[in-house]
Amino acid sequence: MDVNFGPQERILWPASVLAGIVMCGAVYEITCTVSSRCFKGYSRLSHMQKVEWNNRGFSTFHALVAAAISFYLVVISDLFNEDVNGIIIDRKSWLSEAMFGVSIGYFLTDLAMILWYFPSLGGKEYLLHHGLSMYAIGLALLSGKAHMYILMVLFTEVTTPFVNLRWYLDVAGQKTCNLYLYNGVALFIGWLVARIILFVYLFTHMYHHYDQVRSIFTLGFYSLVAVPSTVSLLNVFWFWKILKGMVKTLSKRRKHSENGKTD
């Protein structure tokens, strides 16, 4: 793997990682301040619930930013356009590098909190997910390869706000409200599209561009095959849990509705 640290990278990479860490800290404090003033139930939460509440605030913010930039670079911009000359596996931009740096800063911050409060903020599967994510993003950042595929994986963060909203409503005692049900359905559909179908497209795209994928350095090639495969298995595992939760919620709603009609 050839690593060339140009003047731009020497400033952009560490600055973007630091920006990600600072972003997490700032959004954490903003979430705490806004929630304490605008949500009456926040003061009644336990210390650990408040920590997770604020943690999910910056995870939601990062997810929205990462998904928006990934969508723009992969779908809207011409950076990875098939009609443009050049090998797709080698294409990158300052924006993709900056987003990768910010994401590494986010994953570092979130991982540090998970370890500090382990296992309250997440179990071993979260450690695996974050570790693989930082490894893959870091490798792409250092090598300048496979930015398109890493951006596709980053776009899957678009489902995170639905996961967090589900937790917020649960803690707030709103599991019986319609928003909880609608969010659950949205989470199911979003997860199916962004974390299941999108990975099928990713592997299909890699197959059709196998000559380009195989041309990168050995560690990069095997990592590009192994990391998305492992993450996709985690996504299927979580999707199964989401499906069971949605079926359980819908069953309870139907029974409640039938009992209401009987009464």
CSV table of C-alpha atoms in Angstrom, one decimal:
chain,number,residue,atom,x,y,z
A,1,MET,CA,0.0,0.0,0.0
A,2,ASP,CA,1.4,3.3,-1.1
A,3,VAL,CA,0.7,6.2,1.4
A,4,ASN,CA,1.4,9.6,0.1
A,5,PHE,CA,0.9,12.4,2.6
A,6,GLY,CA,0.5,15.6,0.6
A,7,PRO,CA,0.2,19.0,2.1
A,8,GLN,CA,-3.6,18.8,1.9
A,9,GLU,CA,-3.8,15.4,3.6
A,10,ARG,CA,-1.4,16.5,6.4
A,11,ILE,CA,-3.9,19.2,7.4
A,12,LEU,CA,-7.3,17.7,6.3
A,13,TRP,CA,-7.0,14.2,7.9
A,14,PRO,CA,-6.2,15.2,11.5
A,15,ALA,CA,-8.4,18.3,11.3
A,16,SER,CA,-11.4,16.3,10.2
A,17,VAL,CA,-10.8,13.6,12.9
A,18,LEU,CA,-10.6,16.3,15.5
A,19,ALA,CA,-13.7,18.0,14.1
A,20,GLY,CA,-15.6,14.7,14.5
A,21,ILE,CA,-14.6,14.4,18.1
A,22,VAL,CA,-15.4,18.0,18.8
A,23,MET,CA,-18.7,17.6,17.0
A,24,CYS,CA,-19.7,14.7,19.2
A,25,GLY,CA,-18.8,16.6,22.4
A,26,ALA,CA,-20.7,19.7,21.3
A,27,VAL,CA,-23.8,17.9,20.2
A,28,TYR,CA,-23.7,15.9,23.4
A,29,GLU,CA,-23.8,19.1,25.5
A,30,ILE,CA,-26.5,20.7,23.2
A,31,THR,CA,-28.7,17.6,23.5
A,32,CYS,CA,-28.3,17.7,27.3
A,33,THR,CA,-29.2,21.4,27.5
A,34,VAL,CA,-32.1,21.4,25.0
A,35,SER,CA,-33.6,18.2,26.5
A,36,SER,CA,-33.4,19.5,30.1
A,37,ARG,CA,-35.3,22.6,29.1
A,38,CYS,CA,-37.8,21.2,26.5
A,39,PHE,CA,-38.5,17.7,27.8
A,40,LYS,CA,-40.0,17.5,31.3
A,41,GLY,CA,-39.2,13.8,31.6
A,42,TYR,CA,-35.5,14.3,31.1
A,43,SER,CA,-34.9,15.2,34.7
A,44,ARG,CA,-36.6,12.0,35.9
A,45,LEU,CA,-34.2,9.8,33.9
A,46,SER,CA,-31.4,8.0,35.7
A,47,HIS,CA,-27.8,9.1,35.2
A,48,MET,CA,-27.1,6.2,32.8
A,49,GLN,CA,-30.3,7.0,30.8
A,50,LYS,CA,-29.2,10.6,30.5
A,51,VAL,CA,-25.8,9.6,29.2
A,52,GLU,CA,-27.3,7.3,26.6
A,53,TRP,CA,-29.9,10.0,25.7
A,54,ASN,CA,-27.2,12.5,25.0
A,55,ASN,CA,-25.0,9.9,23.3
A,56,ARG,CA,-27.8,9.1,20.9
A,57,GLY,CA,-28.1,12.8,20.1
A,58,PHE,CA,-24.6,13.0,18.5
A,59,SER,CA,-25.0,9.6,16.9
A,60,THR,CA,-28.1,10.9,15.2
A,61,PHE,CA,-26.4,14.0,14.1
A,62,HIS,CA,-23.4,12.1,12.6
A,63,ALA,CA,-25.8,9.7,10.9
A,64,LEU,CA,-27.7,12.5,9.1
A,65,VAL,CA,-24.5,14.2,8.0
A,66,ALA,CA,-22.8,11.0,6.9
A,67,ALA,CA,-25.9,9.8,5.0
A,68,ALA,CA,-26.4,13.1,3.2
A,69,ILE,CA,-22.8,13.5,2.1
A,70,SER,CA,-22.5,9.8,1.0
A,71,PHE,CA,-25.7,10.1,-1.0
A,72,TYR,CA,-24.5,13.3,-2.6
A,73,LEU,CA,-21.1,11.9,-3.6
A,74,VAL,CA,-22.3,8.5,-4.8
A,75,VAL,CA,-25.6,9.4,-6.4
A,76,ILE,CA,-25.8,13.2,-7.2
A,77,SER,CA,-22.2,14.2,-8.1
A,78,ASP,CA,-20.3,12.8,-11.1
A,79,LEU,CA,-17.4,11.6,-8.9
A,80,PHE,CA,-18.3,7.9,-9.5
A,81,ASN,CA,-20.1,8.3,-12.8
A,82,GLU,CA,-19.6,5.2,-15.0
A,83,ASP,CA,-19.4,7.5,-18.1
A,84,VAL,CA,-16.5,9.4,-16.8
A,85,ASN,CA,-13.1,8.1,-17.7
A,86,GLY,CA,-10.9,6.6,-15.0
A,87,ILE,CA,-10.9,3.7,-12.6
A,88,ILE,CA,-13.8,4.0,-10.1
A,89,ILE,CA,-11.8,2.2,-7.3
A,90,ASP,CA,-9.2,5.1,-7.5
A,91,ARG,CA,-11.6,8.0,-7.4
A,92,LYS,CA,-11.9,10.2,-4.3
A,93,SER,CA,-12.4,13.9,-3.3
A,94,TRP,CA,-11.5,16.2,-0.5
A,95,LEU,CA,-15.1,15.9,0.7
A,96,SER,CA,-15.0,12.1,0.9
A,97,GLU,CA,-11.7,12.3,2.8
A,98,ALA,CA,-13.1,14.9,5.2
A,99,MET,CA,-16.2,12.8,5.8
A,100,PHE,CA,-14.1,9.7,6.5
A,101,GLY,CA,-12.0,11.7,9.0
A,102,VAL,CA,-15.1,13.1,10.8
A,103,SER,CA,-16.6,9.5,10.9
A,104,ILE,CA,-13.4,8.2,12.5
A,105,GLY,CA,-13.7,10.9,15.1
A,106,TYR,CA,-17.3,9.9,15.8
A,107,PHE,CA,-16.5,6.2,16.0
A,108,LEU,CA,-13.6,6.9,18.3
A,109,THR,CA,-15.7,9.0,20.6
A,110,ASP,CA,-18.6,6.6,20.6
A,111,LEU,CA,-16.3,3.6,21.1
A,112,ALA,CA,-14.7,5.3,24.1
A,113,MET,CA,-18.0,5.9,25.7
A,114,ILE,CA,-19.1,2.3,25.0
A,115,LEU,CA,-16.0,0.9,26.7
A,116,TRP,CA,-16.2,3.4,29.6
A,117,TYR,CA,-19.8,2.4,30.4
A,118,PHE,CA,-19.6,-1.2,29.0
A,119,PRO,CA,-22.0,-2.9,28.5
A,120,SER,CA,-24.7,-0.2,29.2
A,121,LEU,CA,-24.3,1.6,25.8
A,122,GLY,CA,-23.8,-1.5,23.7
A,123,GLY,CA,-22.5,-5.1,23.8
A,124,LYS,CA,-19.7,-6.9,21.9
A,125,GLU,CA,-21.5,-6.6,18.6
A,126,TYR,CA,-21.1,-2.8,18.8
A,127,LEU,CA,-17.4,-3.1,19.5
A,128,LEU,CA,-17.1,-5.3,16.5
A,129,HIS,CA,-19.1,-2.9,14.3
A,130,HIS,CA,-17.2,0.2,15.4
A,131,GLY,CA,-13.8,-1.6,15.1
A,132,LEU,CA,-14.5,-2.8,11.6
A,133,SER,CA,-15.9,0.6,10.6
A,134,MET,CA,-12.8,2.5,11.8
A,135,TYR,CA,-10.5,-0.1,10.2
A,136,ALA,CA,-12.2,0.1,6.8
A,137,ILE,CA,-12.5,3.9,6.8
A,138,GLY,CA,-8.9,4.3,7.9
A,139,LEU,CA,-7.6,2.0,5.2
A,140,ALA,CA,-9.6,3.8,2.5
A,141,LEU,CA,-8.4,7.2,3.8
A,142,LEU,CA,-4.7,6.2,3.9
A,143,SER,CA,-4.7,4.3,0.6
A,144,GLY,CA,-7.1,6.6,-1.4
A,145,LYS,CA,-8.8,3.4,-2.7
A,146,ALA,CA,-12.5,2.2,-2.6
A,147,HIS,CA,-14.0,5.5,-1.5
A,148,MET,CA,-17.2,4.6,-3.3
A,149,TYR,CA,-17.8,1.4,-1.4
A,150,ILE,CA,-17.0,2.9,2.0
A,151,LEU,CA,-19.4,5.8,1.2
A,152,MET,CA,-22.1,3.2,0.4
A,153,VAL,CA,-21.5,1.5,3.8
A,154,LEU,CA,-21.6,4.9,5.5
A,155,PHE,CA,-24.9,5.7,3.9
A,156,THR,CA,-26.4,2.8,5.9
A,157,GLU,CA,-26.2,5.2,8.9
A,158,VAL,CA,-29.4,6.7,7.6
A,159,THR,CA,-31.3,4.1,9.7
A,160,THR,CA,-29.7,5.3,12.9
A,161,PRO,CA,-32.2,8.2,13.6
A,162,PHE,CA,-35.1,5.7,13.5
A,163,VAL,CA,-33.3,3.4,15.9
A,164,ASN,CA,-32.6,6.3,18.3
A,165,LEU,CA,-36.2,7.6,18.0
A,166,ARG,CA,-37.5,4.2,19.0
A,167,TRP,CA,-35.3,4.2,22.1
A,168,TYR,CA,-36.3,7.8,23.0
A,169,LEU,CA,-40.0,6.9,22.7
A,170,ASP,CA,-39.5,3.8,24.8
A,171,VAL,CA,-37.7,5.6,27.6
A,172,ALA,CA,-40.3,8.4,27.5
A,173,GLY,CA,-43.1,5.8,28.0
A,174,GLN,CA,-44.6,6.4,24.5
A,175,LYS,CA,-44.5,2.8,23.2
A,176,THR,CA,-48.3,2.9,22.8
A,177,CYS,CA,-48.4,6.0,20.7
A,178,ASN,CA,-48.9,6.0,16.9
A,179,LEU,CA,-45.5,7.6,16.3
A,180,TYR,CA,-43.8,4.6,17.9
A,181,LEU,CA,-45.6,2.3,15.5
A,182,TYR,CA,-45.0,4.4,12.4
A,183,ASN,CA,-41.3,4.8,13.3
A,184,GLY,CA,-41.0,1.0,13.7
A,185,VAL,CA,-42.4,0.5,10.2
A,186,ALA,CA,-40.1,3.2,8.8
A,187,LEU,CA,-37.2,1.5,10.6
A,188,PHE,CA,-38.1,-1.9,9.1
A,189,ILE,CA,-38.3,-0.5,5.6
A,190,GLY,CA,-35.3,1.7,5.9
A,191,TRP,CA,-33.2,-1.2,7.3
A,192,LEU,CA,-34.3,-3.5,4.5
A,193,VAL,CA,-33.4,-0.9,1.8
A,194,ALA,CA,-30.3,0.7,3.3
A,195,ARG,CA,-28.7,-2.3,5.1
A,196,ILE,CA,-29.9,-5.4,3.2
A,197,ILE,CA,-30.7,-4.5,-0.4
A,198,LEU,CA,-27.9,-1.8,-0.6
A,199,PHE,CA,-25.3,-4.4,0.4
A,200,VAL,CA,-26.6,-6.8,-2.3
A,201,TYR,CA,-26.1,-3.9,-4.8
A,202,LEU,CA,-22.6,-3.3,-3.3
A,203,PHE,CA,-21.5,-6.9,-3.8
A,204,THR,CA,-23.0,-7.0,-7.3
A,205,HIS,CA,-21.1,-3.8,-8.2
A,206,MET,CA,-17.9,-5.3,-6.8
A,207,TYR,CA,-18.5,-8.4,-8.9
A,208,HIS,CA,-19.0,-6.5,-12.1
A,209,HIS,CA,-15.9,-4.4,-11.4
A,210,TYR,CA,-13.9,-7.3,-10.1
A,211,ASP,CA,-10.9,-6.5,-12.3
A,212,GLN,CA,-10.6,-3.0,-10.6
A,213,VAL,CA,-11.3,-4.4,-7.1
A,214,ARG,CA,-8.6,-7.1,-7.6
A,215,SER,CA,-6.1,-4.5,-8.8
A,216,ILE,CA,-5.7,-2.8,-5.4
A,217,PHE,CA,-3.1,-3.9,-2.8
A,218,THR,CA,-3.6,-7.3,-1.2
A,219,LEU,CA,-4.7,-6.2,2.2
A,220,GLY,CA,-7.1,-3.7,0.7
A,221,PHE,CA,-8.7,-6.4,-1.5
A,222,TYR,CA,-9.2,-8.9,1.2
A,223,SER,CA,-10.5,-6.2,3.6
A,224,LEU,CA,-12.9,-5.0,0.9
A,225,VAL,CA,-14.3,-8.5,0.7
A,226,ALA,CA,-14.2,-9.4,4.4
A,227,VAL,CA,-15.4,-6.2,6.2
A,228,PRO,CA,-18.6,-5.5,4.2
A,229,SER,CA,-19.4,-9.3,4.5
A,230,THR,CA,-19.1,-9.2,8.3
A,231,VAL,CA,-21.0,-6.0,8.6
A,232,SER,CA,-23.8,-7.4,6.3
A,233,LEU,CA,-24.1,-10.4,8.7
A,234,LEU,CA,-24.5,-8.0,11.6
A,235,ASN,CA,-27.1,-6.1,9.6
A,236,VAL,CA,-29.0,-9.4,9.0
A,237,PHE,CA,-28.8,-10.3,12.7
A,238,TRP,CA,-30.2,-6.8,13.7
A,239,PHE,CA,-32.8,-7.0,10.9
A,240,TRP,CA,-34.1,-10.2,12.4
A,241,LYS,CA,-34.5,-8.6,15.8
A,242,ILE,CA,-36.2,-5.5,14.2
A,243,LEU,CA,-38.6,-7.9,12.4
A,244,LYS,CA,-39.5,-9.8,15.5
A,245,GLY,CA,-40.0,-6.5,17.4
A,246,MET,CA,-42.3,-5.1,14.7
A,247,VAL,CA,-44.4,-8.3,14.6
A,248,LYS,CA,-44.7,-8.3,18.4
A,249,THR,CA,-45.8,-4.7,18.4
A,250,LEU,CA,-48.3,-5.2,15.6
A,251,SER,CA,-49.7,-8.3,17.3
A,252,LYS,CA,-50.3,-6.3,20.5
A,253,ARG,CA,-52.0,-3.5,18.6
A,254,ARG,CA,-54.3,-6.0,16.9
A,255,LYS,CA,-55.2,-7.7,20.1
A,256,HIS,CA,-55.8,-4.4,21.8
A,257,SER,CA,-58.0,-3.3,18.9
A,258,GLU,CA,-60.0,-6.6,19.0
A,259,ASN,CA,-60.5,-6.3,22.7
A,260,GLY,CA,-61.7,-2.7,22.3
A,261,LYS,CA,-64.3,-3.8,19.8
A,262,THR,CA,-65.4,-6.7,22.0
A,263,ASP,CA,-65.9,-4.3,24.9
